[in-house]
């Protein structure tokens, strides 16, 4: 039986960051399993008009693969996808990257201290398993009465149907989150008319940015030091945003004013402004960046329906207000099932599935390792998301922690890392204490950072990236149980064997 050192599941930003970190640490014995036919994750799947990052691309990229060639401050999704393909090539993953290879099941074999992975084809056995399966991968489709009766084209923003020609069509969009704010201005320029169903307005601040001139790109390519300085400045700006997003009174009040001024400057009609003004605390939901959304909504091209879509009768869409709107195309920009991930059902640890361990919401130590799941790491899972800075930074911090933990594992006679239950409990309590008075829990909104089964903040890391870095750097291996008796199976004990 061939045993690979590390199996990584998922080839988005996190999986590629993990593969790169392992290889740079001299750990070449890896496989990356990706169910799709391409790398990229989020940026492969989201191809809706206007899709782009909302963190400047020079920061929203991997530190090991700085890119001086970004053509826009907030790169379009297609450009990010091309970047990630290029990263996969530069990481020279070769046959280590297995596309069209889904993880269908993973089972911990305590006797041999390995993970057995079912991929539907050739099984994989690995000493360690890294789940980099993402958290915004499964489109959330709300329960709307009669949705199946809609007689036009119907699709989710993350599964855009490019075969549908929008010219001359009446398009309805459900939702006013991050995707809707990007796609509505684009649709307003293409469709005959857009109706936007808004259950809850978002806090929106100016975006700025724009095209990056060729000479600026050449300068950054010629001067890697300038590119590194730019990244450092963007990082620091991002970190400063934490105060306003986490409810620090002065910073939140100032950011709220900026958002309200932005609304006032872009929407002249007081009734429309009222409808677009959130009634919950700044930061409670993800704060959005857009210069184009309000002008689009205020234009004749868009009708704002300020209540939720509750039922569908053929081509007629009925809002909670009772208003009826006819549409030819219905776009669900309704976000993702983020708190309960399907991969958790697939992974069987020492006493059951990850989903069972997380039945009350995700828990972990260090947002990365989980009690009952030896030699297993989760990237971008419990408490690893951010509302103020680049998600890629968190994946990179986690990848560095995984490399350190594997070095710790190699020193153990049993080659097994088991998180101590009290370490996970203490970390979970730390998160709860840090989150207790933040707008994410007290701001009067319903957001996807919270697991509604328990009311706990399970998606978001309630601190800065620097604080996360320090928390993980401070973990000294004592979060794991002492080594047990060495395994006696036939697996060679050389860590890279
Ligand atoms: C439209 C959109 C815009 C965003 N913009 C930003 C932004 O501007 N800034 C920011 O910080 N974050 C942003 N995000 C969050 C974004 O998801 C993260 O920044 C990042 O891309 C997540 O990377 P990931 O590798 O963790 O997950 P993903 O990119 O989701 O990749 C996970 C991969 O795992 C694969 N996979 C899952 N399950 C299995 C399985 N069982 N077997 C095999 N493979 C599997 C998937 O196919 C996928 O390729 C955005 C998200 C969306 C949806």
GROMACS .gro file of N, CA and C in nm, residues 34 74 78 96 177 287 305 317 369 403 485 489:
model
   36
   34UNK      N    1  -0.894   1.748  -0.652
   34UNK     CA    2  -0.991   1.854  -0.687
   34UNK      C    3  -1.102   1.790  -0.770
   74UNK      N    4  -0.914   4.615  -0.830
   74UNK     CA    5  -0.999   4.503  -0.787
   74UNK      C    6  -1.015   4.412  -0.909
   78UNK      N    7  -1.215   3.660  -1.382
   78UNK     CA    8  -1.141   3.586  -1.486
   78UNK      C    9  -0.991   3.605  -1.470
   96UNK      N   10   0.094   1.549  -0.907
   96UNK     CA   11   0.043   1.560  -0.769
   96UNK      C   12  -0.097   1.621  -0.768
  177UNK      N   13  -2.656   4.102  -0.154
  177UNK     CA   14  -2.526   4.079  -0.091
  177UNK      C   15  -2.412   4.112  -0.188
  287UNK      N   16  -1.958   4.433   0.499
  287UNK     CA   17  -1.969   4.566   0.440
  287UNK      C   18  -1.924   4.557   0.295
  305UNK      N   19  -3.750   4.637  -0.529
  305UNK     CA   20  -3.861   4.583  -0.450
  305UNK      C   21  -3.806   4.565  -0.309
  317UNK      N   22  -4.357   3.707  -1.003
  317UNK     CA   23  -4.285   3.694  -0.877
  317UNK      C   24  -4.357   3.779  -0.773
  369UNK      N   25  -0.739   2.259   1.361
  369UNK     CA   26  -0.737   2.117   1.400
  369UNK      C   27  -0.854   2.088   1.492
  403UNK      N   28   0.240   2.316   0.841
  403UNK     CA   29   0.378   2.272   0.819
  403UNK      C   30   0.449   2.253   0.955
  485UNK      N   31   0.149   0.484   2.232
  485UNK     CA   32   0.240   0.376   2.190
  485UNK      C   33   0.260   0.381   2.039
  489UNK      N   34   0.178  -0.132   1.264
  489UNK     CA   35   0.139  -0.179   1.131
  489UNK      C   36   0.258  -0.181   1.036
   0.00000   0.00000   0.00000
